[in-house]
XYZ file of C-alpha atoms in Angstrom:
461
model
C -7.065 27.956 22.755
C -6.427 25.101 25.316
C -6.386 21.308 24.536
C -5.934 18.414 26.558
C -5.434 14.362 26.075
C -7.347 11.604 27.357
C -6.403 8.142 27.036
C -9.283 5.790 26.507
C -7.733 2.808 24.878
C -3.906 2.070 23.920
C -5.150 3.753 19.878
C -7.287 6.077 20.764
C -7.664 9.192 22.848
C -10.274 11.461 23.966
C -9.330 15.721 22.719
C -11.064 18.121 24.814
C -10.893 22.007 23.026
C -11.475 25.381 24.840
C -11.174 28.234 22.031
C -11.835 31.456 23.453
C -14.313 34.078 21.439
C -11.294 36.650 19.884
C -9.890 33.183 18.493
C -13.116 32.700 17.566
C -14.155 36.168 16.085
C -12.035 35.633 13.188
C -14.354 33.043 11.520
C -17.857 35.217 13.213
C -16.864 37.696 11.119
C -16.647 35.868 7.786
C -19.851 34.183 8.910
C -21.383 37.816 9.219
C -20.133 38.600 5.941
C -21.249 34.794 4.483
C -24.733 35.827 5.786
C -25.130 39.575 4.705
C -24.308 38.321 1.037
C -27.318 35.167 0.590
C -30.184 37.033 2.959
C -32.563 40.423 1.211
C -33.562 42.372 3.965
C -35.580 45.376 2.504
C -33.232 48.707 3.169
C -30.148 47.764 3.081
C -28.142 45.676 -0.263
C -26.621 41.927 -0.495
C -23.413 42.112 1.803
C -24.071 45.834 3.508
C -26.006 44.124 6.317
C -24.699 45.338 9.829
C -24.371 42.542 11.744
C -26.947 43.694 14.778
C -29.895 43.022 11.642
C -28.344 39.557 10.888
C -29.314 39.038 14.198
C -32.753 40.225 14.659
C -33.320 39.212 11.261
C -31.850 35.250 10.480
C -30.519 34.765 14.216
C -26.979 34.295 16.432
C -28.179 30.582 16.199
C -27.083 31.010 12.588
C -24.341 33.043 12.814
C -21.697 30.873 15.277
C -23.158 27.889 13.558
C -21.666 28.963 10.331
C -18.208 30.515 11.999
C -18.544 26.995 14.617
C -18.800 24.802 11.579
C -16.011 27.267 9.449
C -13.201 27.281 11.991
C -13.814 24.024 13.925
C -11.419 21.982 10.893
C -8.718 24.674 12.045
C -9.299 24.044 15.647
C -9.021 20.449 16.103
C -5.917 20.223 13.365
C -4.061 22.335 15.498
C -4.719 20.841 18.512
C -3.123 17.678 16.815
C -0.320 19.359 16.363
C -0.278 21.139 19.896
C -0.074 17.247 20.896
C 1.689 15.522 18.785
C -0.980 13.235 18.235
C -0.746 11.315 14.575
C -4.574 10.296 13.983
C -5.491 7.578 11.694
C -8.612 8.417 11.154
C -11.714 10.765 11.160
C -12.765 12.125 14.229
C -15.820 12.037 16.107
C -16.209 15.136 17.151
C -19.052 16.523 19.526
C -19.747 20.465 20.086
C -19.723 20.698 23.986
C -20.179 24.784 24.283
C -21.297 27.447 21.447
C -20.745 31.693 22.402
C -23.776 31.991 24.049
C -24.022 35.616 22.343
C -21.469 38.045 20.707
C -18.500 39.150 22.241
C -19.847 36.550 25.122
C -18.059 32.820 26.202
C -16.476 30.520 23.873
C -16.636 27.100 22.054
C -15.357 23.911 22.834
C -15.855 20.470 21.478
C -14.322 17.136 22.130
C -13.137 14.697 19.553
C -12.909 10.881 19.797
C -10.166 9.704 17.661
C -7.939 6.621 16.882
C -4.535 7.465 17.354
C -0.513 5.672 16.323
C 0.253 4.239 19.623
C 3.434 4.975 20.676
C 5.435 1.142 20.656
C 9.540 0.739 21.838
C 11.408 -0.714 19.362
C 14.973 -2.621 20.337
C 18.686 -1.607 20.078
C 19.147 -2.281 16.288
C 22.657 -3.323 17.748
C 21.484 -6.305 19.340
C 19.621 -7.821 16.011
C 21.798 -10.545 14.339
C 20.791 -10.931 11.187
C 22.433 -14.726 8.181
C 21.191 -14.307 4.178
C 22.131 -16.873 2.195
C 25.761 -17.110 0.299
C 26.439 -15.250 -3.025
C 28.256 -18.360 -4.296
C 27.568 -19.325 -7.913
C 27.119 -23.211 -8.246
C 27.387 -25.361 -11.343
C 23.458 -26.072 -10.490
C 22.330 -22.399 -10.804
C 24.413 -21.682 -13.851
C 22.305 -24.756 -15.691
C 18.983 -23.405 -14.058
C 19.674 -20.374 -15.612
C 20.673 -21.083 -18.994
C 17.881 -24.079 -19.327
C 15.487 -20.972 -18.743
C 17.295 -19.831 -21.684
C 16.808 -22.701 -23.934
C 13.292 -22.902 -23.267
C 12.424 -19.023 -23.957
C 14.725 -20.664 -27.713
C 12.617 -24.122 -27.756
C 10.193 -25.216 -29.682
C 7.246 -27.593 -29.009
C 6.983 -31.219 -31.252
C 3.583 -33.093 -30.895
C 4.238 -36.909 -28.433
C 2.249 -40.023 -29.128
C 1.980 -40.589 -25.070
C 0.073 -39.475 -21.659
C 0.871 -36.376 -20.903
C 3.114 -36.007 -18.452
C 4.745 -32.889 -15.876
C 5.638 -29.987 -17.960
C 3.982 -30.795 -20.981
C 2.294 -28.338 -23.288
C -1.009 -30.107 -23.930
C -4.172 -28.531 -26.468
C -7.196 -28.994 -24.756
C -11.442 -28.522 -25.322
C -13.044 -27.846 -22.470
C -16.385 -27.788 -20.511
C -17.811 -27.008 -17.518
C -21.108 -27.069 -16.341
C -23.299 -26.945 -12.970
C -26.833 -29.371 -13.169
C -27.366 -29.272 -16.899
C -26.621 -25.619 -17.399
C -23.496 -25.271 -18.837
C -21.798 -22.058 -17.688
C -17.946 -22.183 -19.723
C -16.156 -23.459 -22.376
C -13.055 -22.969 -24.585
C -11.498 -24.844 -26.701
C -8.042 -25.010 -28.490
C -6.555 -23.844 -25.809
C -2.892 -24.239 -24.628
C -1.986 -25.289 -21.112
C 0.866 -26.235 -19.712
C 0.598 -29.230 -16.790
C 1.926 -28.003 -13.559
C 1.384 -24.086 -14.649
C -2.255 -23.912 -12.114
C -3.151 -20.918 -13.473
C -6.683 -22.337 -14.791
C -8.755 -24.949 -12.584
C -8.185 -25.991 -9.255
C -7.512 -30.040 -10.439
C -6.803 -29.631 -14.021
C -3.099 -31.146 -13.745
C -4.292 -34.265 -11.756
C -7.177 -34.761 -14.638
C -4.642 -34.076 -17.439
C -1.677 -35.952 -16.026
C -1.643 -39.108 -18.127
C -4.232 -38.779 -20.664
C -3.664 -39.070 -24.309
C -4.441 -37.430 -27.555
C -8.339 -37.966 -27.754
C -8.755 -38.845 -24.874
C -11.787 -37.126 -21.805
C -11.781 -36.808 -18.502
C -14.177 -35.486 -15.955
C -13.500 -33.910 -12.710
C -15.269 -31.732 -9.980
C -13.663 -28.303 -9.129
C -14.901 -25.253 -7.403
C -14.791 -21.863 -9.713
C -12.516 -18.939 -8.792
C -14.342 -16.306 -11.215
C -17.173 -14.901 -12.446
C -20.580 -15.056 -11.600
C -20.806 -19.000 -9.978
C -17.301 -17.823 -8.126
C -16.830 -20.182 -5.494
C -19.669 -23.016 -6.633
C -18.793 -26.475 -7.891
C -18.828 -27.295 -11.606
C -18.350 -30.431 -12.893
C -15.756 -30.142 -15.943
C -14.829 -32.235 -18.975
C -12.235 -31.525 -20.150
C -10.786 -33.524 -23.800
C -6.325 -33.484 -24.428
C -6.613 -32.982 -28.259
C -2.870 -32.543 -28.751
C 0.203 -33.577 -25.940
C 3.558 -31.909 -26.693
C 6.779 -31.700 -25.676
C 9.479 -28.735 -25.585
C 12.579 -29.997 -27.608
C 15.185 -27.680 -26.574
C 18.380 -25.919 -28.979
C 21.808 -28.307 -27.725
C 23.384 -25.773 -26.074
C 26.571 -25.823 -28.291
C 28.178 -22.601 -29.789
C 25.636 -21.833 -32.587
C 23.036 -21.854 -29.664
C 25.530 -19.218 -27.915
C 24.713 -17.538 -31.030
C 21.455 -17.788 -31.576
C 21.006 -16.691 -27.775
C 23.575 -14.393 -27.250
C 25.912 -11.959 -28.204
C 28.571 -13.974 -27.121
C 30.221 -16.629 -29.883
C 31.062 -19.052 -27.394
C 29.209 -21.459 -24.908
C 31.839 -20.694 -22.259
C 31.540 -17.474 -22.831
C 27.661 -17.093 -22.759
C 27.538 -19.176 -19.026
C 30.516 -17.166 -18.174
C 28.022 -14.267 -19.037
C 24.975 -15.852 -17.123
C 27.687 -16.906 -14.538
C 27.651 -12.897 -13.519
C 24.219 -12.802 -14.114
C 23.652 -14.997 -11.179
C 26.245 -13.871 -9.100
C 24.228 -9.969 -9.070
C 20.616 -11.127 -8.704
C 21.827 -13.098 -5.277
C 23.428 -10.103 -4.216
C 20.503 -8.152 -4.584
C 18.410 -11.033 -2.694
C 20.752 -11.141 -0.348
C 19.667 -6.853 0.296
C 16.127 -7.772 -0.009
C 16.310 -10.537 2.242
C 18.137 -7.984 5.150
C 14.949 -5.900 4.962
C 12.654 -8.373 5.571
C 14.703 -10.385 8.081
C 14.894 -7.039 9.976
C 11.052 -6.184 9.296
C 10.122 -9.775 11.185
C 12.449 -9.725 13.623
C 10.872 -5.915 15.096
C 7.648 -7.653 14.584
C 9.381 -10.213 17.001
C 10.673 -7.813 19.712
C 7.681 -5.435 19.620
C 3.923 -5.921 20.531
C 1.902 -3.403 18.059
C -1.336 -2.336 19.143
C -3.708 -1.901 16.144
C -6.765 0.554 15.694
C -9.459 -1.797 14.914
C -11.608 1.291 13.457
C -8.766 1.573 11.733
C -8.492 -1.672 10.036
C -12.241 -1.867 9.574
C -12.141 0.698 7.806
C -9.821 -0.321 5.334
C -11.360 -3.283 4.697
C -15.205 -1.651 4.460
C -13.736 0.144 1.355
C -11.157 -2.489 -0.206
C -14.835 -4.276 0.127
C -16.941 -1.039 -1.371
C -14.870 -1.181 -4.056
C -15.308 -4.483 -5.143
C -18.842 -4.683 -4.731
C -18.352 -7.770 -2.126
C -19.357 -6.167 1.005
C -21.562 -9.136 2.361
C -18.717 -11.476 1.494
C -17.693 -12.420 5.124
C -14.984 -15.437 3.802
C -13.393 -12.147 2.083
C -13.898 -10.335 4.711
C -11.939 -12.318 7.070
C -9.255 -12.400 4.123
C -8.885 -9.156 3.451
C -9.771 -7.867 7.906
C -6.260 -9.849 8.216
C -4.329 -8.322 5.542
C -5.257 -4.649 6.447
C -3.906 -5.099 10.255
C -0.679 -6.948 8.886
C -0.363 -4.169 6.673
C -1.351 -1.238 9.608
C 1.336 -3.212 11.844
C 4.158 -2.899 9.813
C 2.907 0.447 8.719
C 3.036 1.614 12.400
C 5.937 -0.148 13.073
C 8.055 1.342 10.242
C 6.795 4.902 11.092
C 7.660 4.447 14.670
C 11.684 3.124 13.188
C 11.297 6.317 10.807
C 11.045 8.861 13.514
C 13.352 6.738 15.342
C 16.018 7.326 13.062
C 15.137 10.594 11.645
C 14.444 9.339 8.312
C 14.437 12.393 5.898
C 12.880 12.343 1.975
C 14.798 13.877 -0.324
C 13.176 15.449 -3.301
C 15.032 13.038 -5.698
C 13.626 10.375 -3.845
C 10.525 10.590 -4.112
C 10.441 11.598 -7.471
C 12.461 8.257 -8.380
C 9.303 6.470 -6.320
C 6.529 8.528 -7.903
C 8.155 7.860 -11.879
C 7.786 4.148 -10.673
C 4.450 3.885 -9.274
C 3.464 5.886 -12.915
C 5.411 2.439 -14.206
C 2.544 0.529 -12.981
C -0.149 2.186 -13.683
C 0.968 2.398 -17.109
C 0.817 6.351 -17.039
C 2.505 9.254 -17.479
C 4.838 10.623 -14.382
C 4.055 13.911 -15.045
C 0.408 13.149 -15.400
C 0.210 10.435 -11.984
C 2.317 13.158 -10.325
C -0.198 16.029 -10.758
C -3.007 13.844 -10.235
C -1.410 12.505 -7.019
C -0.996 16.553 -5.961
C -4.341 17.244 -7.058
C -5.549 14.849 -4.396
C -3.921 15.913 -1.743
C -1.646 12.456 -1.757
C 1.422 13.670 -1.770
C 2.230 13.456 1.737
C 0.933 9.547 1.408
C 3.674 9.539 -0.625
C 6.250 11.111 0.887
C 5.273 7.746 3.908
C 5.857 5.273 1.915
C 9.500 6.701 0.786
C 10.359 7.089 4.631
C 8.526 3.558 5.382
C 10.850 1.895 2.748
C 14.407 4.169 4.113
C 13.663 3.342 7.190
C 14.450 -0.246 6.748
C 17.282 0.628 5.209
C 18.706 3.086 7.164
C 18.124 0.845 9.743
C 20.373 -2.023 8.311
C 23.235 0.747 8.867
C 23.397 -0.271 11.614
C 23.436 -4.655 11.862
C 26.307 -6.416 10.586
C 24.458 -8.672 8.537
C 26.551 -11.649 7.392
C 25.783 -14.432 5.083
C 25.466 -18.594 6.075
C 29.425 -18.398 5.596
C 29.571 -15.974 8.471
C 31.167 -13.749 5.767
C 29.962 -9.877 7.050
C 27.932 -9.362 4.008
C 28.526 -5.200 2.547
C 24.951 -3.768 1.239
C 26.541 0.091 1.119
C 25.148 -0.866 -2.612
C 21.556 -1.456 -1.898
C 21.146 0.829 1.482
C 23.590 4.257 0.666
C 25.575 5.567 3.548
C 24.912 8.516 5.894
C 27.785 10.888 3.737
C 25.379 10.054 0.305
C 22.078 11.220 2.326
C 23.670 14.229 3.664
C 25.605 15.366 0.787
C 22.728 14.739 -1.920
C 20.667 16.928 1.099
C 22.553 19.932 0.141
C 21.913 20.198 -3.351
C 18.329 18.782 -3.341
C 17.317 19.661 0.135
C 14.459 17.167 1.657
C 10.805 16.904 2.341
C 9.745 17.804 6.191
C 8.985 15.261 7.980
C 5.982 17.361 8.929
C 4.740 16.341 5.076
C 4.374 12.613 5.688
C 1.639 11.323 7.621
C 2.736 8.306 9.311
C -0.823 6.992 9.100
C -2.819 4.505 8.372
C -5.158 6.317 6.558
C -2.998 9.628 5.926
C -6.385 11.281 3.431
C -8.159 10.446 6.167
C -6.071 12.436 9.287
C -5.799 15.830 6.743
C -9.556 15.399 6.193
C -12.504 17.892 8.433
C -14.285 16.198 11.232
C -17.968 15.837 10.011
C -19.748 17.228 13.633
C -21.828 19.659 12.386
C -22.744 22.297 15.550
C -26.008 23.547 16.032
C -27.088 26.356 18.120
């Protein structure tokens, strides 16, 4: 098999493939066998019809069409591998030549496909990253203590206008024109939560018990989503949270500690641990941000459009142009990040251990509320395990890259992130024990499954 690549765009290539007859012959033999089992020809049993009779009665065209359709996807994948291409979706295939007769000619086809662009990453050692200090202030501890007190607080009615943070029991009715489209009664809402209707916080602020007001708002969901409605809201009760006094009694109620001093010491340790963890998250985010600033990443428009279409179709919102624009921005950003991280993973020769993959899949199964074994089995049956390997590799690429960068806090101290990003020695030891998933099994494409699918073009004799 011969193949050649022509670059059409930074993210699109034209692959030309020529296959000698001898390479196609196994598929031709299979085609003869399959057709022989399907046709009824007097004097011959099914499955025993000779090729020359099939040529006479069915035609060479049907044989070669069957053979090409059967073999095309394999030759395409072989050519992609041979040319070290990284497809980002389905190819547009055109068969330009087929064998003219048994034993004669060749198969030739072209495939235009979007591919991952080649980008050059900056030298990691030249990147500087600064994260917040882990110093714990008294305000940090007080904030965490107050949050704990909130959990054990009680709501008590107050005879005053509602203010930020108060809980208001409300009756609410929404109308569009003369039609009442929704109503609720006796619902408790905290002013400032912002999780019901736009404008509700402002409407409730200053409202006393049994007072009513009306405001206009755009509905955020339901069949009237995006439409403006007139909302009438009545405060049937105004309450504030009465917090318990922070003392030894509260410490015994809210924790395993006997004194407030012991509780606050533990809260201080919790805050320190959270801030240390946040340093690792911030370092990863900042590294990705700096890499994106240093590299221009061409984004394949077709791959973005395919993802946008899939997303909108799943929501039955293909005609929603405003939402399409929002999804397009998100899909473009996600694909840009993915292309960069795939390139980084290759540059750093990131290997994904079996344990790392299993840990990721178990965590993912919990997010979907599924049994881990059932979740992994469904992914395996759907051919999605390579995509999961790719996800782990991208995440690990940032961790491995951070090992080559000096991270400092806002006070100028060097930050040790080993707890979160591991070491090369730990990776090597894990690989010896459990092995690693081969890089070839982890497609780095935006549409991992699509890259493995069969070209849709059908050969016609």
